[in-house]
């Protein structure tokens, strides 16, 4: 891991409040594993700290980041033009484990799609892959086409019923696991409440479950201890020990 000077190749709005940035980053692209993240120094005055973003896709020497504009740094990032050079640290953290057998279900809540597209890309058409996309309403259902391109079966649901079934994503997860025969592994990213429920559902079906916990962080390399994750073996750092954890390892009742 080290920091790289990377050229912004493109930066465009793909949905309401959501942007896709592509960077020329050959060293990060070569080393990246699904679930890892990059720590980006966004030029500008207000936001001194780097900001973490999951590696969304890797295409040759290019890495892509899918981000929602929520505050000063993401707003500044969205204003950057192609050609801008950015200082990017990565790839960082521990990603999803290699899954060598059985069926895989990816569970994404809203922006939780960000790391899962890269994972679907890596798993490819070899594996029976189902993707469950959950959001508050239809505009929050992202990347369905990108998942389908990998050969995945995609099912969506929304809280208001504007797309797919009107239910929580974990209800679809429960239905899938109830019907599934044979070994299944679940990989999930999204709000902590969804991940907590997914962990409980997977435990009920004795299904391995890996969750990406996007806790707010500062240094990104396990030095400042600003992103504690309560686990059954005490506190760990989301940035260095995660962001992906085995759901059985997380002490869910202590996670905010
Ligand atoms: C490992 C990791 C991977 C991430 N990957 C992505 C990604 O692929 N795409 C993406 O859009 N975002 C991702 N995030 C969240 C992203 O880092 C923040 O949205 C960003 O730092 C916000 O910066 P800002 O200055 O624009 O907003 P800030 O002013 O810092 O925050 C604006 C608002 O967003 C909230 N917020 C900021 N960070 C988080 C967070 N981690 N979890 C929940 N709420 C938060 C703040 O509480 C505040 O309400 C990731 C975070 C982590 C830790």
PDB file of C-alpha atoms and ligand atoms in Angstrom:
ATOM      1  CA  UNK A   1       0.000   0.000   0.000  1.00  0.00           C
ATOM      2  CA  UNK A   2       1.157   3.551  -0.749  1.00  0.00           C
ATOM      3  CA  UNK A   3      -0.147   6.769  -2.181  1.00  0.00           C
ATOM      4  CA  UNK A   4      -0.347   7.328  -5.891  1.00  0.00           C
ATOM      5  CA  UNK A   5      -0.792  10.393  -8.058  1.00  0.00           C
ATOM      6  CA  UNK A   6      -3.755   9.421 -10.216  1.00  0.00           C
ATOM      7  CA  UNK A   7      -5.354  11.188 -13.179  1.00  0.00           C
ATOM      8  CA  UNK A   8      -9.119  11.615 -13.117  1.00  0.00           C
ATOM      9  CA  UNK A   9     -10.290  10.210 -16.457  1.00  0.00           C
ATOM     10  CA  UNK A  10     -14.006  10.957 -16.167  1.00  0.00           C
ATOM     11  CA  UNK A  11     -16.487  12.075 -13.541  1.00  0.00           C
ATOM     12  CA  UNK A  12     -20.185  11.992 -14.362  1.00  0.00           C
ATOM     13  CA  UNK A  13     -23.558  12.001 -12.678  1.00  0.00           C
ATOM     14  CA  UNK A  14     -25.302   8.646 -13.191  1.00  0.00           C
ATOM     15  CA  UNK A  15     -28.350   9.083 -10.935  1.00  0.00           C
ATOM     16  CA  UNK A  16     -29.856  11.643  -8.615  1.00  0.00           C
ATOM     17  CA  UNK A  17     -26.960  12.718  -6.345  1.00  0.00           C
ATOM     18  CA  UNK A  18     -24.771   9.793  -7.443  1.00  0.00           C
ATOM     19  CA  UNK A  19     -21.560  10.116  -9.442  1.00  0.00           C
ATOM     20  CA  UNK A  20     -19.141   7.729 -11.078  1.00  0.00           C
ATOM     21  CA  UNK A  21     -15.452   8.703 -11.216  1.00  0.00           C
ATOM     22  CA  UNK A  22     -12.767   6.838 -13.161  1.00  0.00           C
ATOM     23  CA  UNK A  23      -9.070   7.166 -12.329  1.00  0.00           C
ATOM     24  CA  UNK A  24      -5.988   6.003 -14.160  1.00  0.00           C
ATOM     25  CA  UNK A  25      -4.452   3.976 -11.324  1.00  0.00           C
ATOM     26  CA  UNK A  26      -2.504   0.988 -12.713  1.00  0.00           C
ATOM     27  CA  UNK A  27      -0.862  -0.019  -9.423  1.00  0.00           C
ATOM     28  CA  UNK A  28      -4.120   0.072  -7.475  1.00  0.00           C
ATOM     29  CA  UNK A  29      -5.974  -1.713 -10.295  1.00  0.00           C
ATOM     30  CA  UNK A  30      -3.382  -4.496 -10.340  1.00  0.00           C
ATOM     31  CA  UNK A  31      -3.504  -5.101  -6.588  1.00  0.00           C
ATOM     32  CA  UNK A  32      -7.164  -4.425  -5.743  1.00  0.00           C
ATOM     33  CA  UNK A  33      -9.457  -7.088  -4.315  1.00  0.00           C
ATOM     34  CA  UNK A  34     -13.254  -6.693  -4.059  1.00  0.00           C
ATOM     35  CA  UNK A  35     -14.245  -5.006  -0.816  1.00  0.00           C
ATOM     36  CA  UNK A  36     -11.043  -2.996  -0.519  1.00  0.00           C
ATOM     37  CA  UNK A  37     -11.161   0.782  -0.640  1.00  0.00           C
ATOM     38  CA  UNK A  38      -9.156   3.828  -1.679  1.00  0.00           C
ATOM     39  CA  UNK A  39      -8.513   6.869   0.512  1.00  0.00           C
ATOM     40  CA  UNK A  40      -8.776   9.991  -1.621  1.00  0.00           C
ATOM     41  CA  UNK A  41      -7.353  13.427  -0.880  1.00  0.00           C
ATOM     42  CA  UNK A  42      -9.994  15.654  -2.443  1.00  0.00           C
ATOM     43  CA  UNK A  43      -8.509  19.046  -3.362  1.00  0.00           C
ATOM     44  CA  UNK A  44     -10.142  21.990  -1.581  1.00  0.00           C
ATOM     45  CA  UNK A  45     -10.002  23.817   1.734  1.00  0.00           C
ATOM     46  CA  UNK A  46     -12.796  22.629   4.033  1.00  0.00           C
ATOM     47  CA  UNK A  47     -12.094  18.904   4.127  1.00  0.00           C
ATOM     48  CA  UNK A  48      -8.612  18.206   5.422  1.00  0.00           C
ATOM     49  CA  UNK A  49      -8.934  14.457   5.880  1.00  0.00           C
ATOM     50  CA  UNK A  50      -8.899  11.941   3.040  1.00  0.00           C
ATOM     51  CA  UNK A  51     -12.228  10.311   2.213  1.00  0.00           C
ATOM     52  CA  UNK A  52     -12.696   6.521   1.821  1.00  0.00           C
ATOM     53  CA  UNK A  53     -14.487   5.033  -1.190  1.00  0.00           C
ATOM     54  CA  UNK A  54     -14.950   1.396  -2.143  1.00  0.00           C
ATOM     55  CA  UNK A  55     -13.339   0.210  -5.336  1.00  0.00           C
ATOM     56  CA  UNK A  56     -16.429  -0.103  -7.515  1.00  0.00           C
ATOM     57  CA  UNK A  57     -14.922  -1.537 -10.704  1.00  0.00           C
ATOM     58  CA  UNK A  58     -11.539  -2.319 -12.177  1.00  0.00           C
ATOM     59  CA  UNK A  59     -11.157  -2.154 -15.962  1.00  0.00           C
ATOM     60  CA  UNK A  60      -7.538  -2.608 -17.061  1.00  0.00           C
ATOM     61  CA  UNK A  61      -5.528   0.225 -15.518  1.00  0.00           C
ATOM     62  CA  UNK A  62      -8.660   2.104 -14.523  1.00  0.00           C
ATOM     63  CA  UNK A  63     -10.391   2.021 -11.145  1.00  0.00           C
ATOM     64  CA  UNK A  64     -13.882   3.396 -10.679  1.00  0.00           C
ATOM     65  CA  UNK A  65     -15.513   4.879  -7.628  1.00  0.00           C
ATOM     66  CA  UNK A  66     -19.289   5.262  -7.275  1.00  0.00           C
ATOM     67  CA  UNK A  67     -20.188   7.969  -4.783  1.00  0.00           C
ATOM     68  CA  UNK A  68     -23.121   9.859  -3.370  1.00  0.00           C
ATOM     69  CA  UNK A  69     -22.710  13.586  -2.784  1.00  0.00           C
ATOM     70  CA  UNK A  70     -23.426  14.011   0.940  1.00  0.00           C
ATOM     71  CA  UNK A  71     -21.081  16.769   2.160  1.00  0.00           C
ATOM     72  CA  UNK A  72     -18.152  19.058   1.403  1.00  0.00           C
ATOM     73  CA  UNK A  73     -15.624  16.530   0.080  1.00  0.00           C
ATOM     74  CA  UNK A  74     -18.015  14.580  -2.137  1.00  0.00           C
ATOM     75  CA  UNK A  75     -19.437  17.878  -3.429  1.00  0.00           C
ATOM     76  CA  UNK A  76     -15.901  19.089  -4.257  1.00  0.00           C
ATOM     77  CA  UNK A  77     -15.111  15.734  -5.876  1.00  0.00           C
ATOM     78  CA  UNK A  78     -18.191  15.979  -8.096  1.00  0.00           C
ATOM     79  CA  UNK A  79     -16.954  19.338  -9.425  1.00  0.00           C
ATOM     80  CA  UNK A  80     -13.567  18.004 -10.567  1.00  0.00           C
ATOM     81  CA  UNK A  81     -12.904  17.778 -14.287  1.00  0.00           C
ATOM     82  CA  UNK A  82     -11.146  15.039 -16.223  1.00  0.00           C
ATOM     83  CA  UNK A  83      -7.388  15.596 -16.185  1.00  0.00           C
ATOM     84  CA  UNK A  84      -7.231  16.612 -12.500  1.00  0.00           C
ATOM     85  CA  UNK A  85      -4.485  14.772 -10.584  1.00  0.00           C
ATOM     86  CA  UNK A  86      -5.468  13.327  -7.189  1.00  0.00           C
ATOM     87  CA  UNK A  87      -3.440  11.803  -4.380  1.00  0.00           C
ATOM     88  CA  UNK A  88      -4.969   8.380  -3.709  1.00  0.00           C
ATOM     89  CA  UNK A  89      -3.911   5.874  -1.061  1.00  0.00           C
ATOM     90  CA  UNK A  90      -4.690   2.233  -1.735  1.00  0.00           C
ATOM     91  CA  UNK A  91      -5.808  -0.390  -2.106  1.00  0.00           C
ATOM     92  CA  UNK A  92      -6.600  -0.465   1.626  1.00  0.00           C
ATOM     93  CA  UNK A  93      -8.255  -2.851   4.062  1.00  0.00           C
ATOM     94  CA  UNK A  94      -9.375  -6.440   3.881  1.00  0.00           C
ATOM     95  CA  UNK A  95     -11.928  -7.273   1.223  1.00  0.00           C
ATOM     96  CA  UNK A  96     -14.295 -10.196   0.728  1.00  0.00           C
ATOM     97  CA  UNK A  97     -12.718 -13.656   1.020  1.00  0.00           C
ATOM     98  CA  UNK A  98     -12.285 -15.840  -2.051  1.00  0.00           C
ATOM     99  CA  UNK A  99     -15.439 -17.932  -2.506  1.00  0.00           C
ATOM    100  CA  UNK A 100     -14.515 -21.095  -4.324  1.00  0.00           C
ATOM    101  CA  UNK A 101     -17.661 -23.167  -4.199  1.00  0.00           C
ATOM    102  CA  UNK A 102     -21.431 -22.946  -3.971  1.00  0.00           C
ATOM    103  CA  UNK A 103     -23.924 -20.274  -4.795  1.00  0.00           C
ATOM    104  CA  UNK A 104     -23.388 -16.601  -3.890  1.00  0.00           C
ATOM    105  CA  UNK A 105     -25.946 -13.977  -2.935  1.00  0.00           C
ATOM    106  CA  UNK A 106     -24.929 -10.316  -2.947  1.00  0.00           C
ATOM    107  CA  UNK A 107     -27.126  -8.086  -0.783  1.00  0.00           C
ATOM    108  CA  UNK A 108     -26.934  -4.323  -1.365  1.00  0.00           C
ATOM    109  CA  UNK A 109     -28.785  -1.585   0.461  1.00  0.00           C
ATOM    110  CA  UNK A 110     -28.685   1.714  -1.488  1.00  0.00           C
ATOM    111  CA  UNK A 111     -25.060   2.814  -2.039  1.00  0.00           C
ATOM    112  CA  UNK A 112     -24.037  -0.619  -0.726  1.00  0.00           C
ATOM    113  CA  UNK A 113     -23.822  -1.584  -4.405  1.00  0.00           C
ATOM    114  CA  UNK A 114     -20.473   0.270  -4.580  1.00  0.00           C
ATOM    115  CA  UNK A 115     -18.101  -2.599  -3.618  1.00  0.00           C
ATOM    116  CA  UNK A 116     -20.400  -5.391  -4.805  1.00  0.00           C
ATOM    117  CA  UNK A 117     -20.156  -4.664  -8.536  1.00  0.00           C
ATOM    118  CA  UNK A 118     -16.391  -5.360  -8.388  1.00  0.00           C
ATOM    119  CA  UNK A 119     -17.109  -8.577  -6.476  1.00  0.00           C
ATOM    120  CA  UNK A 120     -19.692  -9.643  -9.103  1.00  0.00           C
ATOM    121  CA  UNK A 121     -17.135  -8.791 -11.802  1.00  0.00           C
ATOM    122  CA  UNK A 122     -14.588 -11.093 -10.129  1.00  0.00           C
ATOM    123  CA  UNK A 123     -17.043 -13.928  -9.448  1.00  0.00           C
ATOM    124  CA  UNK A 124     -18.140 -13.727 -13.097  1.00  0.00           C
ATOM    125  CA  UNK A 125     -20.408 -16.122 -14.891  1.00  0.00           C
ATOM    126  CA  UNK A 126     -18.844 -19.218 -13.318  1.00  0.00           C
ATOM    127  CA  UNK A 127     -21.017 -18.951 -10.231  1.00  0.00           C
ATOM    128  CA  UNK A 128     -24.798 -18.980  -9.712  1.00  0.00           C
ATOM    129  CA  UNK A 129     -24.969 -15.376  -8.579  1.00  0.00           C
ATOM    130  CA  UNK A 130     -28.077 -13.639  -7.238  1.00  0.00           C
ATOM    131  CA  UNK A 131     -28.042  -9.931  -6.433  1.00  0.00           C
ATOM    132  CA  UNK A 132     -30.646  -8.404  -4.131  1.00  0.00           C
ATOM    133  CA  UNK A 133     -30.935  -4.632  -4.486  1.00  0.00           C
ATOM    134  CA  UNK A 134     -32.884  -2.800  -1.799  1.00  0.00           C
ATOM    135  CA  UNK A 135     -33.601   0.922  -1.565  1.00  0.00           C
ATOM    136  CA  UNK A 136     -36.109   3.372  -0.155  1.00  0.00           C
ATOM    137  CA  UNK A 137     -37.532   4.086  -3.635  1.00  0.00           C
ATOM    138  CA  UNK A 138     -36.818   3.348  -7.311  1.00  0.00           C
ATOM    139  CA  UNK A 139     -34.242   6.160  -7.745  1.00  0.00           C
ATOM    140  CA  UNK A 140     -32.047   4.462  -5.119  1.00  0.00           C
ATOM    141  CA  UNK A 141     -31.929   1.136  -6.978  1.00  0.00           C
ATOM    142  CA  UNK A 142     -28.525   1.376  -8.638  1.00  0.00           C
ATOM    143  CA  UNK A 143     -26.301  -0.682 -10.947  1.00  0.00           C
ATOM    144  CA  UNK A 144     -28.865  -3.357 -11.941  1.00  0.00           C
ATOM    145  CA  UNK A 145     -27.490  -3.352 -15.516  1.00  0.00           C
ATOM    146  CA  UNK A 146     -23.871  -3.621 -14.325  1.00  0.00           C
ATOM    147  CA  UNK A 147     -24.752  -6.682 -12.228  1.00  0.00           C
ATOM    148  CA  UNK A 148     -26.707  -8.274 -15.110  1.00  0.00           C
ATOM    149  CA  UNK A 149     -23.643  -7.810 -17.367  1.00  0.00           C
ATOM    150  CA  UNK A 150     -21.772 -10.206 -15.063  1.00  0.00           C
ATOM    151  CA  UNK A 151     -24.453 -12.860 -15.656  1.00  0.00           C
ATOM    152  CA  UNK A 152     -26.119 -12.334 -12.274  1.00  0.00           C
ATOM    153  CA  UNK A 153     -29.820 -12.729 -11.593  1.00  0.00           C
ATOM    154  CA  UNK A 154     -30.974  -9.409 -10.125  1.00  0.00           C
ATOM    155  CA  UNK A 155     -34.010  -8.869  -7.896  1.00  0.00           C
ATOM    156  CA  UNK A 156     -34.976  -5.494  -6.507  1.00  0.00           C
ATOM    157  CA  UNK A 157     -37.251  -4.237  -3.780  1.00  0.00           C
ATOM    158  CA  UNK A 158     -38.139  -0.845  -2.374  1.00  0.00           C
ATOM    159  CA  UNK A 159     -39.657   0.408   0.857  1.00  0.00           C
ATOM    160  CA  UNK A 160     -42.308   2.426  -1.024  1.00  0.00           C
ATOM    161  CA  UNK A 161     -43.008  -0.234  -3.663  1.00  0.00           C
ATOM    162  CA  UNK A 162     -41.953   2.026  -6.575  1.00  0.00           C
ATOM    163  CA  UNK A 163     -39.654  -0.712  -7.921  1.00  0.00           C
ATOM    164  CA  UNK A 164     -39.841  -4.466  -7.364  1.00  0.00           C
ATOM    165  CA  UNK A 165     -41.579  -5.933  -4.364  1.00  0.00           C
ATOM    166  CA  UNK A 166     -42.517  -3.592  -1.507  1.00  0.00           C
ATOM    167  CA  UNK A 167     -40.386  -4.971   1.306  1.00  0.00           C
ATOM    168  CA  UNK A 168     -36.980  -4.783   2.965  1.00  0.00           C
ATOM    169  CA  UNK A 169     -34.038  -6.407   1.170  1.00  0.00           C
ATOM    170  CA  UNK A 170     -33.571  -8.816   4.067  1.00  0.00           C
ATOM    171  CA  UNK A 171     -37.079 -10.226   3.441  1.00  0.00           C
ATOM    172  CA  UNK A 172     -35.951 -11.191  -0.079  1.00  0.00           C
ATOM    173  CA  UNK A 173     -32.760 -12.627   1.431  1.00  0.00           C
ATOM    174  CA  UNK A 174     -34.792 -14.779   3.799  1.00  0.00           C
ATOM    175  CA  UNK A 175     -36.972 -16.023   0.884  1.00  0.00           C
ATOM    176  CA  UNK A 176     -33.885 -16.873  -1.187  1.00  0.00           C
ATOM    177  CA  UNK A 177     -32.212 -18.772   1.642  1.00  0.00           C
ATOM    178  CA  UNK A 178     -35.427 -20.643   2.433  1.00  0.00           C
ATOM    179  CA  UNK A 179     -35.570 -21.859  -1.194  1.00  0.00           C
ATOM    180  CA  UNK A 180     -31.841 -22.440  -1.697  1.00  0.00           C
ATOM    181  CA  UNK A 181     -30.456 -25.943  -1.635  1.00  0.00           C
ATOM    182  CA  UNK A 182     -26.758 -26.598  -1.116  1.00  0.00           C
ATOM    183  CA  UNK A 183     -24.050 -24.243   0.007  1.00  0.00           C
ATOM    184  CA  UNK A 184     -24.673 -20.507  -0.245  1.00  0.00           C
ATOM    185  CA  UNK A 185     -22.481 -17.573   0.800  1.00  0.00           C
ATOM    186  CA  UNK A 186     -23.863 -14.083   1.364  1.00  0.00           C
ATOM    187  CA  UNK A 187     -21.834 -10.882   0.884  1.00  0.00           C
ATOM    188  CA  UNK A 188     -23.519  -7.665   1.941  1.00  0.00           C
ATOM    189  CA  UNK A 189     -23.005  -3.913   2.089  1.00  0.00           C
ATOM    190  CA  UNK A 190     -25.421  -1.200   3.162  1.00  0.00           C
ATOM    191  CA  UNK A 191     -26.814   0.447   6.292  1.00  0.00           C
ATOM    192  CA  UNK A 192     -25.790  -1.203   9.565  1.00  0.00           C
ATOM    193  CA  UNK A 193     -29.405  -2.030  10.455  1.00  0.00           C
ATOM    194  CA  UNK A 194     -29.763  -4.010   7.222  1.00  0.00           C
ATOM    195  CA  UNK A 195     -26.454  -5.778   7.832  1.00  0.00           C
ATOM    196  CA  UNK A 196     -27.447  -6.667  11.377  1.00  0.00           C
ATOM    197  CA  UNK A 197     -30.711  -8.210  10.148  1.00  0.00           C
ATOM    198  CA  UNK A 198     -28.866 -10.002   7.306  1.00  0.00           C
ATOM    199  CA  UNK A 199     -26.445 -11.469   9.849  1.00  0.00           C
ATOM    200  CA  UNK A 200     -29.376 -12.783  11.918  1.00  0.00           C
ATOM    201  CA  UNK A 201     -31.102 -14.290   8.867  1.00  0.00           C
ATOM    202  CA  UNK A 202     -27.876 -15.963   7.723  1.00  0.00           C
ATOM    203  CA  UNK A 203     -27.223 -17.334  11.218  1.00  0.00           C
ATOM    204  CA  UNK A 204     -30.734 -18.844  11.195  1.00  0.00           C
ATOM    205  CA  UNK A 205     -29.954 -20.656   7.910  1.00  0.00           C
ATOM    206  CA  UNK A 206     -26.353 -21.472   8.950  1.00  0.00           C
ATOM    207  CA  UNK A 207     -25.163 -19.556   5.893  1.00  0.00           C
ATOM    208  CA  UNK A 208     -21.745 -17.849   5.853  1.00  0.00           C
ATOM    209  CA  UNK A 209     -22.171 -14.078   5.654  1.00  0.00           C
ATOM    210  CA  UNK A 210     -19.579 -11.364   5.067  1.00  0.00           C
ATOM    211  CA  UNK A 211     -20.433  -7.707   5.641  1.00  0.00           C
ATOM    212  CA  UNK A 212     -18.664  -4.532   4.590  1.00  0.00           C
ATOM    213  CA  UNK A 213     -18.905  -2.052   7.471  1.00  0.00           C
ATOM    214  CA  UNK A 214     -18.388   1.479   6.181  1.00  0.00           C
ATOM    215  CA  UNK A 215     -17.695   3.121   9.531  1.00  0.00           C
ATOM    216  CA  UNK A 216     -16.565   6.740   9.405  1.00  0.00           C
ATOM    217  CA  UNK A 217     -12.764   6.738   9.435  1.00  0.00           C
ATOM    218  CA  UNK A 218      -9.818   9.108   9.451  1.00  0.00           C
ATOM    219  CA  UNK A 219      -6.340   7.692   8.769  1.00  0.00           C
ATOM    220  CA  UNK A 220      -7.492   4.598   6.841  1.00  0.00           C
ATOM    221  CA  UNK A 221      -4.478   2.544   7.933  1.00  0.00           C
ATOM    222  CA  UNK A 222      -5.245   1.528  11.516  1.00  0.00           C
ATOM    223  CA  UNK A 223      -3.169   4.183  13.283  1.00  0.00           C
ATOM    224  CA  UNK A 224      -5.698   6.665  14.668  1.00  0.00           C
ATOM    225  CA  UNK A 225      -8.243   4.088  15.985  1.00  0.00           C
ATOM    226  CA  UNK A 226     -11.164   6.307  14.884  1.00  0.00           C
ATOM    227  CA  UNK A 227     -13.247   3.536  13.283  1.00  0.00           C
ATOM    228  CA  UNK A 228     -13.765   0.954  16.039  1.00  0.00           C
ATOM    229  CA  UNK A 229     -15.890  -2.096  15.219  1.00  0.00           C
ATOM    230  CA  UNK A 230     -17.127  -4.105  18.222  1.00  0.00           C
ATOM    231  CA  UNK A 231     -16.375  -7.784  17.687  1.00  0.00           C
ATOM    232  CA  UNK A 232     -16.676 -10.893  19.841  1.00  0.00           C
ATOM    233  CA  UNK A 233     -12.901 -10.575  20.374  1.00  0.00           C
ATOM    234  CA  UNK A 234     -12.960  -6.895  21.392  1.00  0.00           C
ATOM    235  CA  UNK A 235     -12.721  -3.774  19.266  1.00  0.00           C
ATOM    236  CA  UNK A 236     -11.114  -3.899  15.818  1.00  0.00           C
ATOM    237  CA  UNK A 237     -10.466  -1.149  13.236  1.00  0.00           C
ATOM    238  CA  UNK A 238     -12.812  -0.970  10.250  1.00  0.00           C
ATOM    239  CA  UNK A 239      -9.999   0.393   8.085  1.00  0.00           C
ATOM    240  CA  UNK A 240      -7.244  -2.105   8.879  1.00  0.00           C
ATOM    241  CA  UNK A 241      -9.079  -5.254  10.056  1.00  0.00           C
ATOM    242  CA  UNK A 242     -12.078  -4.622   7.740  1.00  0.00           C
ATOM    243  CA  UNK A 243     -14.044  -3.084   6.194  1.00  0.00           C
ATOM    244  CA  UNK A 244     -15.218  -6.638   5.445  1.00  0.00           C
ATOM    245  CA  UNK A 245     -15.918  -8.826   8.483  1.00  0.00           C
ATOM    246  CA  UNK A 246     -17.386 -12.260   8.942  1.00  0.00           C
ATOM    247  CA  UNK A 247     -20.870 -11.471  10.311  1.00  0.00           C
ATOM    248  CA  UNK A 248     -20.349 -14.015  13.123  1.00  0.00           C
ATOM    249  CA  UNK A 249     -17.383 -11.964  14.323  1.00  0.00           C
ATOM    250  CA  UNK A 250     -19.315  -8.704  14.814  1.00  0.00           C
ATOM    251  CA  UNK A 251     -20.862  -7.891  18.204  1.00  0.00           C
ATOM    252  CA  UNK A 252     -24.030  -6.524  16.580  1.00  0.00           C
ATOM    253  CA  UNK A 253     -25.705  -5.326  19.762  1.00  0.00           C
ATOM    254  CA  UNK A 254     -22.796  -2.911  20.352  1.00  0.00           C
ATOM    255  CA  UNK A 255     -22.615  -1.586  16.757  1.00  0.00           C
ATOM    256  CA  UNK A 256     -24.291   1.801  16.189  1.00  0.00           C
TER     257      UNK A 256
HETATM  258  C1  LIG B   1     -14.566   1.796   3.772  1.00  0.00           C
HETATM  259  C2  LIG B   1     -15.545   2.834   3.280  1.00  0.00           C
HETATM  260  C3  LIG B   1     -15.979   2.793   1.966  1.00  0.00           C
HETATM  261  C4  LIG B   1     -16.889   3.740   1.500  1.00  0.00           C
HETATM  262  N1  LIG B   1     -17.295   3.649   0.201  1.00  0.00           N
HETATM  263  C5  LIG B   1     -18.157   4.564  -0.284  1.00  0.00           C
HETATM  264  C6  LIG B   1     -18.556   4.491  -1.653  1.00  0.00           C
HETATM  265  O1  LIG B   1     -18.113   3.618  -2.414  1.00  0.00           O
HETATM  266  N2  LIG B   1     -19.422   5.437  -2.100  1.00  0.00           N
HETATM  267  C7  LIG B   1     -19.919   6.426  -1.264  1.00  0.00           C
HETATM  268  O2  LIG B   1     -20.715   7.251  -1.725  1.00  0.00           O
HETATM  269  N3  LIG B   1     -19.543   6.519   0.020  1.00  0.00           N
HETATM  270  C8  LIG B   1     -18.665   5.620   0.526  1.00  0.00           C
HETATM  271  N4  LIG B   1     -18.263   5.719   1.830  1.00  0.00           N
HETATM  272  C9  LIG B   1     -18.742   6.865   2.631  1.00  0.00           C
HETATM  273  C10 LIG B   1     -17.916   8.101   2.218  1.00  0.00           C
HETATM  274  O3  LIG B   1     -16.598   7.936   2.657  1.00  0.00           O
HETATM  275  C11 LIG B   1     -18.540   9.367   2.842  1.00  0.00           C
HETATM  276  O4  LIG B   1     -19.797   9.573   2.268  1.00  0.00           O
HETATM  277  C12 LIG B   1     -17.663  10.588   2.602  1.00  0.00           C
HETATM  278  O5  LIG B   1     -16.473  10.477   3.342  1.00  0.00           O
HETATM  279  C13 LIG B   1     -18.415  11.845   2.986  1.00  0.00           C
HETATM  280  O6  LIG B   1     -17.545  12.949   2.886  1.00  0.00           O
HETATM  281  P1  LIG B   1     -18.154  14.415   2.785  1.00  0.00           P
HETATM  282  O7  LIG B   1     -17.118  15.409   3.167  1.00  0.00           O
HETATM  283  O8  LIG B   1     -18.813  14.617   1.451  1.00  0.00           O
HETATM  284  O9  LIG B   1     -19.326  14.409   3.821  1.00  0.00           O
HETATM  285  P2  LIG B   1     -19.197  14.685   5.401  1.00  0.00           P
HETATM  286  O10 LIG B   1     -19.413  16.150   5.621  1.00  0.00           O
HETATM  287  O11 LIG B   1     -17.995  14.031   5.973  1.00  0.00           O
HETATM  288  O12 LIG B   1     -20.485  13.894   5.881  1.00  0.00           O
HETATM  289  C14 LIG B   1     -21.787  14.245   5.367  1.00  0.00           C
HETATM  290  C15 LIG B   1     -22.824  13.357   6.012  1.00  0.00           C
HETATM  291  O13 LIG B   1     -22.576  11.983   5.654  1.00  0.00           O
HETATM  292  C16 LIG B   1     -22.423  11.199   6.847  1.00  0.00           C
HETATM  293  N5  LIG B   1     -21.366  10.200   6.614  1.00  0.00           N
HETATM  294  C17 LIG B   1     -20.079  10.420   6.236  1.00  0.00           C
HETATM  295  N6  LIG B   1     -19.377   9.263   6.162  1.00  0.00           N
HETATM  296  C18 LIG B   1     -20.250   8.284   6.473  1.00  0.00           C
HETATM  297  C19 LIG B   1     -20.159   6.869   6.579  1.00  0.00           C
HETATM  298  N7  LIG B   1     -19.010   6.204   6.366  1.00  0.00           N
HETATM  299  N8  LIG B   1     -21.259   6.192   6.951  1.00  0.00           N
HETATM  300  C20 LIG B   1     -22.414   6.821   7.188  1.00  0.00           C
HETATM  301  N9  LIG B   1     -22.575   8.154   7.091  1.00  0.00           N
HETATM  302  C21 LIG B   1     -21.505   8.876   6.755  1.00  0.00           C
HETATM  303  C22 LIG B   1     -22.025  12.183   7.925  1.00  0.00           C
HETATM  304  O14 LIG B   1     -22.409  11.718   9.209  1.00  0.00           O
HETATM  305  C23 LIG B   1     -22.804  13.413   7.547  1.00  0.00           C
HETATM  306  O15 LIG B   1     -24.122  13.331   7.982  1.00  0.00           O
HETATM  307  C24 LIG B   1     -17.375   4.781   2.344  1.00  0.00           C
HETATM  308  C25 LIG B   1     -16.933   4.822   3.651  1.00  0.00           C
HETATM  309  C26 LIG B   1     -16.047   3.866   4.126  1.00  0.00           C
HETATM  310  C27 LIG B   1     -15.583   3.934   5.540  1.00  0.00           C
END
